[in-house]
Short mmCIF file of C-alpha atoms in Angstrom, two decimals:
data_model
loop_
_atom_site.label_atom_id
_atom_site.label_comp_id
_atom_site.label_asym_id
_atom_site.label_seq_id
_atom_site.Cartn_x
_atom_site.Cartn_y
_atom_site.Cartn_z
CA UNK A 1 12.46 27.57 -45.35
CA UNK A 2 9.19 29.36 -45.91
CA UNK A 3 8.60 29.41 -42.15
CA UNK A 4 11.98 31.00 -41.54
CA UNK A 5 11.24 33.55 -44.24
CA UNK A 6 7.93 34.52 -42.60
CA UNK A 7 9.56 34.77 -39.19
CA UNK A 8 12.34 36.90 -40.62
CA UNK A 9 9.83 39.27 -42.26
CA UNK A 10 7.90 39.54 -39.01
CA UNK A 11 11.08 40.35 -37.13
CA UNK A 12 11.95 42.96 -39.73
CA UNK A 13 8.51 44.56 -39.33
CA UNK A 14 8.89 44.68 -35.55
CA UNK A 15 12.37 46.23 -35.84
CA UNK A 16 11.08 48.78 -38.32
CA UNK A 17 8.24 49.65 -36.00
CA UNK A 18 10.66 50.07 -33.08
CA UNK A 19 12.89 52.29 -35.15
CA UNK A 20 9.97 54.47 -36.22
CA UNK A 21 8.74 54.82 -32.66
CA UNK A 22 12.21 55.79 -31.49
CA UNK A 23 12.62 58.49 -34.11
CA UNK A 24 9.14 59.95 -34.12
CA UNK A 25 9.45 63.64 -33.19
CA UNK A 26 8.40 63.96 -29.56
CA UNK A 27 5.85 66.73 -29.99
CA UNK A 28 4.36 66.04 -26.63
CA UNK A 29 7.44 67.76 -25.30
CA UNK A 30 5.92 70.92 -26.74
CA UNK A 31 3.54 71.14 -23.82
CA UNK A 32 3.77 73.31 -20.76
CA UNK A 33 5.12 70.55 -18.56
CA UNK A 34 8.63 69.67 -19.52
CA UNK A 35 10.16 66.40 -18.55
CA UNK A 36 13.79 67.28 -18.97
CA UNK A 37 15.59 69.23 -16.34
CA UNK A 38 16.90 71.85 -18.75
CA UNK A 39 13.37 72.34 -20.08
CA UNK A 40 12.09 73.07 -16.60
CA UNK A 41 14.88 75.54 -15.96
CA UNK A 42 14.21 77.33 -19.22
CA UNK A 43 10.50 77.57 -18.53
CA UNK A 44 11.06 78.89 -15.00
CA UNK A 45 13.61 81.40 -16.26
CA UNK A 46 11.18 82.59 -18.93
CA UNK A 47 8.40 82.93 -16.36
CA UNK A 48 10.66 85.04 -14.15
CA UNK A 49 11.47 87.31 -17.09
CA UNK A 50 7.80 87.69 -17.89
CA UNK A 51 7.09 88.72 -14.28
CA UNK A 52 9.34 91.73 -14.95
CA UNK A 53 7.39 92.58 -18.11
CA UNK A 54 4.18 92.44 -16.09
CA UNK A 55 5.51 95.14 -13.79
CA UNK A 56 6.31 97.37 -16.75
CA UNK A 57 2.89 96.73 -18.25
CA UNK A 58 1.13 97.73 -15.02
CA UNK A 59 3.30 100.82 -14.66
CA UNK A 60 2.25 101.91 -18.17
CA UNK A 61 -1.38 102.15 -17.00
CA UNK A 62 -0.71 105.40 -15.21
CA UNK A 63 -2.79 107.56 -14.58
CA UNK A 64 -5.48 104.89 -14.79
CA UNK A 65 -6.11 102.63 -11.82
CA UNK A 66 -5.23 98.96 -12.25
CA UNK A 67 -8.21 96.75 -13.02
CA UNK A 68 -6.82 93.43 -14.20
CA UNK A 69 -3.87 91.77 -15.87
CA UNK A 70 -3.50 88.67 -17.97
CA UNK A 71 -0.39 87.03 -19.36
CA UNK A 72 -0.85 84.79 -22.36
CA UNK A 73 1.82 82.16 -22.87
CA UNK A 74 2.09 80.33 -26.15
CA UNK A 75 4.28 77.88 -28.02
CA UNK A 76 4.90 78.37 -31.70
CA UNK A 77 3.52 75.48 -33.75
CA UNK A 78 3.88 74.31 -37.31
CA UNK A 79 0.50 75.89 -38.02
CA UNK A 80 -1.02 79.31 -37.27
CA UNK A 81 -2.72 79.45 -33.90
CA UNK A 82 -5.03 81.88 -32.19
CA UNK A 83 -5.46 82.55 -28.50
CA UNK A 84 -8.28 84.72 -27.28
CA UNK A 85 -8.76 86.63 -24.04
CA UNK A 86 -12.20 87.89 -23.07
CA UNK A 87 -12.17 91.18 -21.19
CA UNK A 88 -15.29 92.31 -19.34
CA UNK A 89 -15.77 96.03 -18.89
CA UNK A 90 -17.97 98.19 -16.73
CA UNK A 91 -20.34 100.11 -18.97
CA UNK A 92 -19.55 103.74 -19.63
CA UNK A 93 -16.19 103.51 -17.87
CA UNK A 94 -13.06 104.77 -19.47
CA UNK A 95 -10.27 102.22 -19.82
CA UNK A 96 -6.67 102.10 -20.86
CA UNK A 97 -5.28 98.83 -22.20
CA UNK A 98 -1.54 98.27 -22.14
CA UNK A 99 0.47 95.48 -23.73
CA UNK A 100 4.04 94.40 -23.24
CA UNK A 101 5.47 92.22 -26.00
CA UNK A 102 9.05 91.86 -24.71
CA UNK A 103 8.28 88.17 -24.33
CA UNK A 104 7.61 87.78 -28.06
CA UNK A 105 11.10 86.98 -29.23
CA UNK A 106 10.73 84.39 -32.00
CA UNK A 107 8.44 85.49 -34.84
CA UNK A 108 6.20 88.57 -34.57
CA UNK A 109 2.56 87.94 -33.74
CA UNK A 110 -0.62 89.84 -34.64
CA UNK A 111 -2.90 91.41 -32.07
CA UNK A 112 -6.52 92.08 -32.99
CA UNK A 113 -9.30 93.33 -30.77
CA UNK A 114 -12.97 92.66 -31.51
CA UNK A 115 -16.34 93.33 -29.91
CA UNK A 116 -17.38 89.66 -30.14
CA UNK A 117 -15.70 86.27 -29.80
CA UNK A 118 -14.01 84.43 -32.64
CA UNK A 119 -16.97 82.14 -33.32
CA UNK A 120 -19.13 85.15 -34.20
CA UNK A 121 -19.02 85.91 -37.92
CA UNK A 122 -20.05 89.56 -37.94
CA UNK A 123 -17.78 90.89 -35.26
CA UNK A 124 -16.25 94.32 -35.56
CA UNK A 125 -12.49 94.79 -35.68
CA UNK A 126 -11.75 97.53 -33.16
CA UNK A 127 -7.98 97.55 -33.07
CA UNK A 128 -5.23 95.83 -34.97
CA UNK A 129 -1.46 95.70 -34.67
CA UNK A 130 0.71 93.59 -36.91
CA UNK A 131 4.31 92.47 -36.42
CA UNK A 132 4.18 92.63 -32.64
CA UNK A 133 7.54 91.62 -31.25
CA UNK A 134 9.26 93.32 -28.33
CA UNK A 135 8.29 96.73 -27.04
CA UNK A 136 4.91 97.84 -25.81
CA UNK A 137 1.76 99.57 -27.00
CA UNK A 138 -1.52 100.85 -25.63
CA UNK A 139 -4.95 102.17 -26.54
CA UNK A 140 -8.07 103.35 -24.75
CA UNK A 141 -11.68 102.24 -24.70
CA UNK A 142 -12.65 105.55 -26.29
CA UNK A 143 -10.68 104.59 -29.39
CA UNK A 144 -12.50 101.27 -29.51
CA UNK A 145 -15.92 102.85 -29.06
CA UNK A 146 -15.08 105.28 -31.87
CA UNK A 147 -14.39 102.30 -34.15
CA UNK A 148 -17.73 100.78 -33.17
CA UNK A 149 -19.44 104.05 -34.02
CA UNK A 150 -17.70 104.20 -37.40
CA UNK A 151 -18.96 100.73 -38.17
CA UNK A 152 -22.54 101.49 -37.21
CA UNK A 153 -22.44 104.89 -38.91
CA UNK A 154 -21.66 103.10 -42.14
CA UNK A 155 -24.75 101.00 -41.54
CA UNK A 156 -26.78 104.20 -41.51
CA UNK A 157 -27.44 104.66 -37.80
CA UNK A 158 -28.29 108.14 -36.58
CA UNK A 159 -26.03 110.11 -34.24
CA UNK A 160 -28.69 109.70 -31.56
CA UNK A 161 -28.45 105.90 -31.82
CA UNK A 162 -24.66 106.00 -32.01
CA UNK A 163 -24.50 107.72 -28.63
CA UNK A 164 -26.14 104.66 -27.08
CA UNK A 165 -23.36 102.29 -28.13
CA UNK A 166 -22.12 100.13 -25.28
CA UNK A 167 -18.88 98.29 -25.05
CA UNK A 168 -19.36 95.66 -22.39
CA UNK A 169 -16.68 93.22 -23.50
CA UNK A 170 -13.73 93.09 -25.82
CA UNK A 171 -11.97 90.05 -27.21
CA UNK A 172 -8.23 90.21 -27.66
CA UNK A 173 -6.97 87.79 -30.29
CA UNK A 174 -3.32 86.85 -30.44
CA UNK A 175 -2.49 85.25 -33.78
CA UNK A 176 0.69 83.24 -33.54
CA UNK A 177 2.31 82.44 -36.88
CA UNK A 178 3.44 79.00 -37.93
CA UNK A 179 7.15 78.27 -37.74
CA UNK A 180 9.37 75.57 -39.16
CA UNK A 181 9.89 73.19 -36.31
CA UNK A 182 13.39 72.27 -35.29
CA UNK A 183 14.38 69.12 -33.47
CA UNK A 184 16.96 68.11 -30.92
CA UNK A 185 17.90 64.90 -29.23
CA UNK A 186 16.65 64.36 -25.71
CA UNK A 187 19.73 63.54 -23.67
CA UNK A 188 17.88 61.28 -21.26
CA UNK A 189 15.89 59.20 -23.76
CA UNK A 190 17.91 59.62 -26.92
CA UNK A 191 14.70 60.43 -28.80
CA UNK A 192 14.19 63.31 -31.15
CA UNK A 193 11.98 66.04 -29.84
CA UNK A 194 10.69 69.38 -31.04
CA UNK A 195 12.62 72.38 -29.76
CA UNK A 196 10.03 74.40 -27.89
CA UNK A 197 9.86 77.99 -29.01
CA UNK A 198 7.78 79.89 -26.55
CA UNK A 199 6.51 83.38 -26.19
CA UNK A 200 4.36 85.48 -23.90
CA UNK A 201 2.45 88.69 -24.19
CA UNK A 202 1.30 90.66 -21.19
CA UNK A 203 -1.91 92.63 -21.07
CA UNK A 204 -3.21 94.93 -18.34
CA UNK A 205 -6.28 97.11 -18.10
CA UNK A 206 -6.83 100.18 -16.00
CA UNK A 207 -9.91 102.30 -15.44
CA UNK A 208 -10.35 105.96 -14.90
CA UNK A 209 -11.35 106.25 -11.30
CA UNK A 210 -15.12 106.23 -11.04
CA UNK A 211 -16.69 109.09 -9.11
CA UNK A 212 -15.94 107.79 -5.64
CA UNK A 213 -15.00 111.08 -4.07
CA UNK A 214 -17.95 112.29 -2.07
CA UNK B 1 2.16 31.69 -29.90
CA UNK B 2 2.36 33.71 -33.11
CA UNK B 3 4.75 31.22 -34.61
CA UNK B 4 2.44 28.31 -33.88
CA UNK B 5 -0.36 30.18 -35.55
CA UNK B 6 1.84 30.96 -38.55
CA UNK B 7 2.58 27.30 -39.06
CA UNK B 8 -1.10 26.53 -39.40
CA UNK B 9 -1.93 28.93 -42.16
CA UNK B 10 0.97 30.76 -43.64
CA UNK B 11 -0.78 32.30 -46.57
CA UNK B 12 -3.71 33.69 -44.58
CA UNK B 13 -1.32 34.92 -41.96
CA UNK B 14 0.76 36.83 -44.47
CA UNK B 15 -2.35 38.52 -45.85
CA UNK B 16 -3.41 39.49 -42.36
CA UNK B 17 0.04 40.75 -41.49
CA UNK B 18 0.07 42.96 -44.55
CA UNK B 19 -3.06 44.61 -43.24
CA UNK B 20 -2.49 44.55 -39.48
CA UNK B 21 1.12 45.68 -39.24
CA UNK B 22 0.73 48.97 -41.07
CA UNK B 23 -2.25 49.67 -38.80
CA UNK B 24 -0.15 48.88 -35.75
CA UNK B 25 2.55 51.18 -37.06
CA UNK B 26 0.09 54.02 -37.62
CA UNK B 27 -1.42 53.58 -34.15
CA UNK B 28 2.06 53.49 -32.60
CA UNK B 29 3.06 56.60 -34.53
CA UNK B 30 0.09 58.60 -33.27
CA UNK B 31 0.17 57.29 -29.71
CA UNK B 32 3.79 58.33 -29.40
CA UNK B 33 2.95 61.92 -30.19
CA UNK B 34 3.90 61.98 -33.81
CA UNK B 35 1.01 64.26 -34.63
CA UNK B 36 -0.41 66.68 -32.15
CA UNK B 37 -3.84 68.08 -32.73
CA UNK B 38 -5.21 70.86 -30.58
CA UNK B 39 -7.64 69.40 -28.09
CA UNK B 40 -10.18 72.16 -28.46
CA UNK B 41 -10.84 73.64 -31.84
CA UNK B 42 -13.79 75.68 -32.96
CA UNK B 43 -14.87 77.16 -36.26
CA UNK B 44 -14.22 80.82 -36.60
CA UNK B 45 -14.52 83.62 -39.04
CA UNK B 46 -11.51 82.90 -41.22
CA UNK B 47 -12.00 85.94 -43.41
CA UNK B 48 -10.01 88.18 -41.11
CA UNK B 49 -7.29 85.71 -40.25
CA UNK B 50 -4.28 84.30 -42.03
CA UNK B 51 -5.30 81.00 -43.56
CA UNK B 52 -5.48 78.48 -42.09
CA UNK B 53 -5.57 79.44 -38.41
CA UNK B 54 -6.51 77.08 -35.64
CA UNK B 55 -8.05 78.53 -32.53
CA UNK B 56 -6.64 76.95 -29.42
CA UNK B 57 -8.61 77.40 -26.29
CA UNK B 58 -6.16 78.22 -23.57
CA UNK B 59 -5.75 75.74 -20.81
CA UNK B 60 -5.54 78.75 -18.56
CA UNK B 61 -8.56 80.80 -17.65
CA UNK B 62 -8.53 83.29 -20.51
CA UNK B 63 -10.68 86.07 -19.25
CA UNK B 64 -10.25 89.35 -17.47
CA UNK B 65 -13.11 90.43 -15.21
CA UNK B 66 -13.54 93.92 -13.79
CA UNK B 67 -12.03 94.46 -10.35
CA UNK B 68 -14.31 94.35 -7.28
CA UNK B 69 -13.65 98.07 -6.78
CA UNK B 70 -15.01 98.84 -10.24
CA UNK B 71 -18.10 96.71 -9.71
CA UNK B 72 -18.82 98.26 -6.33
CA UNK B 73 -18.18 101.74 -7.75
CA UNK B 74 -20.61 101.12 -10.60
CA UNK B 75 -23.43 100.03 -8.32
CA UNK B 76 -22.82 102.94 -5.97
CA UNK B 77 -23.07 105.33 -8.90
CA UNK B 78 -26.20 103.54 -10.02
CA UNK B 79 -27.80 104.38 -6.70
CA UNK B 80 -27.22 101.36 -4.47
CA UNK B 81 -27.52 102.55 -0.88
CA UNK B 82 -25.01 101.01 1.53
CA UNK B 83 -26.66 98.54 3.87
CA UNK B 84 -24.28 96.37 5.92
CA UNK B 85 -27.03 93.84 6.61
CA UNK B 86 -27.03 92.95 2.90
CA UNK B 87 -23.36 91.93 2.89
CA UNK B 88 -21.97 88.58 3.97
CA UNK B 89 -21.04 89.16 7.64
CA UNK B 90 -17.27 89.12 8.12
CA UNK B 91 -17.80 86.90 11.17
CA UNK B 92 -18.91 84.09 8.84
CA UNK B 93 -15.28 83.59 7.85
CA UNK B 94 -14.84 80.95 10.55
CA UNK B 95 -17.78 78.91 9.29
CA UNK B 96 -16.18 77.84 6.03
CA UNK B 97 -14.63 74.43 6.33
CA UNK B 98 -13.84 73.33 2.81
CA UNK B 99 -11.26 74.86 0.51
CA UNK B 100 -14.00 75.48 -2.02
CA UNK B 101 -16.14 77.48 0.42
CA UNK B 102 -13.10 79.40 1.59
CA UNK B 103 -12.09 80.26 -1.97
CA UNK B 104 -15.62 81.22 -3.02
CA UNK B 105 -16.06 83.47 -0.01
CA UNK B 106 -12.65 84.98 -0.54
CA UNK B 107 -14.22 86.32 -3.75
CA UNK B 108 -17.47 87.28 -2.03
CA UNK B 109 -15.59 89.21 0.68
CA UNK B 110 -13.42 90.96 -1.94
CA UNK B 111 -16.59 92.46 -3.43
CA UNK B 112 -18.03 93.27 0.01
CA UNK B 113 -14.78 94.93 1.07
CA UNK B 114 -14.83 97.06 -2.08
CA UNK B 115 -18.48 97.97 -1.37
CA UNK B 116 -17.54 99.22 2.10
CA UNK B 117 -14.61 101.22 0.75
CA UNK B 118 -16.46 102.97 -2.06
CA UNK B 119 -19.14 103.90 0.45
CA UNK B 120 -16.56 105.19 2.91
CA UNK B 121 -17.49 102.62 5.55
CA UNK B 122 -13.92 102.07 6.66
CA UNK B 123 -14.69 100.52 10.05
CA UNK B 124 -16.72 97.80 8.34
CA UNK B 125 -14.09 97.53 5.63
CA UNK B 126 -11.45 96.65 8.21
CA UNK B 127 -13.49 93.63 9.30
CA UNK B 128 -13.70 92.45 5.69
CA UNK B 129 -10.00 93.03 5.14
CA UNK B 130 -9.25 90.82 8.14
CA UNK B 131 -11.69 88.20 6.85
CA UNK B 132 -9.95 88.18 3.48
CA UNK B 133 -6.56 87.90 5.11
CA UNK B 134 -7.82 85.01 7.21
CA UNK B 135 -9.21 83.15 4.20
CA UNK B 136 -6.14 83.84 2.08
CA UNK B 137 -4.02 82.21 4.80
CA UNK B 138 -6.35 79.23 4.81
CA UNK B 139 -6.17 78.70 1.05
CA UNK B 140 -2.43 79.16 0.84
CA UNK B 141 -2.38 82.66 -0.58
CA UNK B 142 -0.88 84.41 2.44
CA UNK B 143 1.75 85.98 0.17
CA UNK B 144 -0.75 88.37 -1.35
CA UNK B 145 -0.72 90.41 1.83
CA UNK B 146 2.27 92.49 2.67
CA UNK B 147 3.17 92.07 6.30
CA UNK B 148 1.91 95.51 7.20
CA UNK B 149 -1.25 95.65 5.11
CA UNK B 150 -3.64 95.85 8.05
CA UNK B 151 -1.45 98.41 9.82
CA UNK B 152 -1.20 100.45 6.65
CA UNK B 153 -4.96 100.24 6.31
CA UNK B 154 -5.47 101.53 9.87
CA UNK B 155 -3.01 104.37 9.30
CA UNK B 156 -4.95 105.50 6.25
CA UNK B 157 -8.47 105.48 7.65
CA UNK B 158 -9.97 108.74 6.50
CA UNK B 159 -8.02 108.76 3.28
CA UNK B 160 -10.26 106.87 0.91
CA UNK B 161 -7.88 107.19 -2.01
CA UNK B 162 -5.08 105.48 -0.07
CA UNK B 163 -7.49 102.77 1.07
CA UNK B 164 -8.46 102.17 -2.55
CA UNK B 165 -4.77 101.95 -3.41
CA UNK B 166 -4.35 99.27 -0.75
CA UNK B 167 -7.25 97.32 -2.24
CA UNK B 168 -5.82 97.73 -5.73
CA UNK B 169 -2.48 96.38 -4.47
CA UNK B 170 -4.21 93.35 -2.96
CA UNK B 171 -5.98 92.77 -6.28
CA UNK B 172 -2.67 93.05 -8.15
CA UNK B 173 -0.93 90.69 -5.73
CA UNK B 174 -3.77 88.18 -6.03
CA UNK B 175 -3.58 88.15 -9.83
CA UNK B 176 0.24 88.04 -9.72
CA UNK B 177 0.23 85.15 -7.25
CA UNK B 178 -2.22 83.19 -9.39
CA UNK B 179 -0.24 83.82 -12.59
CA UNK B 180 3.12 82.99 -11.05
CA UNK B 181 1.92 79.83 -9.40
CA UNK B 182 -0.44 78.61 -12.11
CA UNK B 183 -3.37 78.47 -9.67
CA UNK B 184 -6.01 78.42 -12.41
CA UNK B 185 -8.43 76.37 -10.33
CA UNK B 186 -8.25 78.74 -7.40
CA UNK B 187 -8.65 81.72 -9.71
CA UNK B 188 -11.87 80.55 -11.28
CA UNK B 189 -13.43 79.73 -7.91
CA UNK B 190 -12.43 83.10 -6.50
CA UNK B 191 -13.95 84.83 -9.54
CA UNK B 192 -17.12 82.78 -9.20
CA UNK B 193 -17.51 84.12 -5.65
CA UNK B 194 -16.81 87.71 -6.66
CA UNK B 195 -19.09 87.35 -9.68
CA UNK B 196 -22.11 86.09 -7.77
CA UNK B 197 -21.68 88.78 -5.08
CA UNK B 198 -21.48 91.41 -7.84
CA UNK B 199 -24.65 90.04 -9.42
CA UNK B 200 -26.32 90.04 -6.03
CA UNK B 201 -25.43 93.72 -5.55
CA UNK B 202 -26.89 94.29 -9.01
CA UNK B 203 -30.21 92.76 -8.04
CA UNK B 204 -30.32 94.91 -4.89
CA UNK B 205 -29.69 97.98 -7.02
CA UNK B 206 -32.53 96.95 -9.31
CA UNK B 207 -34.98 96.90 -6.43
CA UNK B 208 -33.93 100.38 -5.37
CA UNK B 209 -33.48 102.05 -8.74
CA UNK B 210 -35.24 101.69 -12.04
CA UNK B 211 -32.28 102.29 -14.24
CA UNK B 212 -31.94 100.90 -17.73
CA UNK B 213 -28.20 101.14 -17.35
CA UNK B 214 -28.21 98.62 -14.51
CA UNK B 215 -30.08 96.13 -16.66
CA UNK B 216 -27.47 96.51 -19.40
CA UNK B 217 -24.63 95.96 -16.92
CA UNK B 218 -26.38 93.06 -15.26
CA UNK B 219 -27.06 91.46 -18.63
CA UNK B 220 -23.41 91.81 -19.58
CA UNK B 221 -22.36 90.26 -16.27
CA UNK B 222 -24.79 87.40 -16.66
CA UNK B 223 -23.32 86.60 -20.06
CA UNK B 224 -19.94 86.50 -18.40
CA UNK B 225 -21.30 83.67 -16.27
CA UNK B 226 -20.76 81.43 -19.29
CA UNK B 227 -17.02 81.86 -18.91
CA UNK B 228 -17.14 81.24 -15.18
CA UNK B 229 -19.18 78.06 -15.62
CA UNK B 230 -16.77 76.85 -18.30
CA UNK B 231 -13.84 77.62 -16.02
CA UNK B 232 -15.47 75.72 -13.15
CA UNK B 233 -15.95 72.77 -15.46
CA UNK B 234 -12.21 72.58 -16.00
CA UNK B 235 -11.40 72.57 -12.29
CA UNK B 236 -9.60 69.32 -11.64
CA UNK B 237 -11.34 68.37 -8.41
CA UNK B 238 -14.99 68.13 -9.51
CA UNK B 239 -16.56 67.61 -6.11
CA UNK B 240 -20.37 67.85 -5.73
CA UNK B 241 -20.16 71.40 -4.36
CA UNK B 242 -18.38 72.66 -7.48
CA UNK B 243 -20.89 70.92 -9.69
CA UNK B 244 -23.70 72.51 -7.72
CA UNK B 245 -22.27 76.03 -8.17
CA UNK B 246 -21.59 75.43 -11.86
CA UNK B 247 -25.07 74.07 -12.52
CA UNK B 248 -26.64 77.03 -10.75
CA UNK B 249 -24.57 79.51 -12.76
CA UNK B 250 -25.56 77.66 -15.93
CA UNK B 251 -29.18 77.87 -14.84
CA UNK B 252 -28.95 81.65 -14.39
CA UNK B 253 -27.31 82.09 -17.81
CA UNK B 254 -29.82 79.79 -19.51
CA UNK B 255 -32.76 81.49 -17.86
CA UNK B 256 -31.49 84.85 -19.07
CA UNK B 257 -30.95 83.59 -22.63
CA UNK B 258 -34.45 82.15 -22.75
CA UNK B 259 -36.22 85.27 -21.53
CA UNK B 260 -38.66 86.45 -24.19
CA UNK B 261 -37.14 89.94 -24.06
CA UNK B 262 -33.67 88.57 -24.79
CA UNK B 263 -34.42 85.79 -27.28
CA UNK B 264 -35.40 88.17 -30.05
CA UNK B 265 -32.41 90.47 -29.67
CA UNK B 266 -29.55 90.51 -32.14
CA UNK B 267 -25.95 91.15 -31.16
CA UNK B 268 -26.32 94.62 -32.71
CA UNK B 269 -29.24 95.29 -30.37
CA UNK B 270 -27.02 94.45 -27.41
CA UNK B 271 -24.26 96.77 -28.71
CA UNK B 272 -26.81 99.55 -29.01
CA UNK B 273 -28.12 99.21 -25.44
CA UNK B 274 -31.51 97.89 -26.47
CA UNK B 275 -31.81 95.29 -23.72
CA UNK B 276 -35.05 95.69 -21.86
CA UNK B 277 -36.36 93.06 -19.48
CA UNK B 278 -39.76 92.80 -17.89
CA UNK B 279 -40.16 93.08 -14.12
CA UNK B 280 -41.22 89.46 -14.05
CA UNK B 281 -38.07 88.34 -15.82
CA UNK B 282 -35.88 90.47 -13.57
CA UNK B 283 -37.58 89.14 -10.46
CA UNK B 284 -37.15 85.54 -11.55
CA UNK B 285 -33.50 86.01 -12.37
CA UNK B 286 -32.90 87.89 -9.12
CA UNK B 287 -34.46 84.98 -7.25
CA UNK B 288 -32.02 82.53 -8.84
CA UNK B 289 -29.08 84.79 -8.01
CA UNK B 290 -30.14 85.27 -4.39
CA UNK B 291 -30.65 81.51 -3.94
CA UNK B 292 -27.17 80.68 -5.20
CA UNK B 293 -25.59 83.48 -3.21
CA UNK B 294 -27.38 82.36 -0.03
CA UNK B 295 -26.09 78.84 -0.49
CA UNK B 296 -22.61 80.12 -1.21
CA UNK B 297 -22.22 82.18 1.95
CA UNK B 298 -23.79 79.65 4.32
#
């Protein structure tokens, strides 16, 4: 009788384990590569839309000449996340930076631009835009350099020193807010999975043509 | 088997089960993706961010380098005199047999092409354009060239602005192709080639001009090598050639960081253009750059 009881408990444990495994939210589905067919279609469709935003973003560079473009894709998570893009600049060049946020359709994100990467504690905030969702915006390197000067002026640097300020790199931080995850049932496996909520923001940089005309 | 074991020592077995099964359940829960932790997290200055924020390093190559035209334009302005013998001969294009070499030299030629264009050497530029087109075909990027690019180029000889527009369009198509097709590996290799050729041009400029500005630009570019090396590390196919390039880039960056003139500098000093390197340091770093570049193009 005792033996049967032990076996029964063991079986119950195994069944419980199976049930848990089956109903664990499939957060791995929240990755770039989707296994379900509909997921693939959605991702491809989104990518095609974003290609259109890229065109608009490049067009907004006018009259600056295109230097580089970078699209940042992200998935909303149940925690705040940050993605950073490092942009290298040619010293003393004049740049225009354009952003297209038409691909940010879930919750608004924050965009912050610094002179140093996120692991550097004393970096200077050069530009900030909150509640970025849809639409577009832009700024120039002159605006960023001015912010740098303001910062160093407050530290007591002379005008002579301030004129020497160099902006060789900027770091664009995209801060993606946490969302409440929602779940759906995967038709093929019958398992619960997180509904992927994705977004994309497009960035392009353009430079004022350097003195190439002889 | 379990049942036989249970019969031998029921009490001990029950105790063990009480411990082991919850562990099994926890392991199963995590292995099935119940909790996803970001693979790469770093500490960051949380004071300016909503709390708590986790930094996720992109799987893609999250940097934006200057275009080859900008780099070439900078060095021309800095006084680099055009010398075709210093560039990688366009005829070398047929010597590259591996995809890695082809991709690296696609980047090298992009910088050389831009150098010809900003110096109005359009006849030479045409050879480089053809070399780039050849290599892009070889690495599966033929789509970056419009069918009539070469013809358009020939029609616009003498109009440097139009030629620069053609180059800008190629640059845009290259970036677009990479983004659309998720060719992160190809991108980082191409940038590595363009980066080392840009650095090489920088060292040539140093020998011809004694400009503090060039040192600042070169220093900034060297620091960018960190990103390139990191990108190369994430390339899926880590063949010995890739490792060699990565290690050499690392060596250049490390050498720079350990220079006496650099070690004592704060980040504020760098912002304020206070980088000064001794001739000895510049010569040593130039030597490392030239060695890597020579290996890359041969």
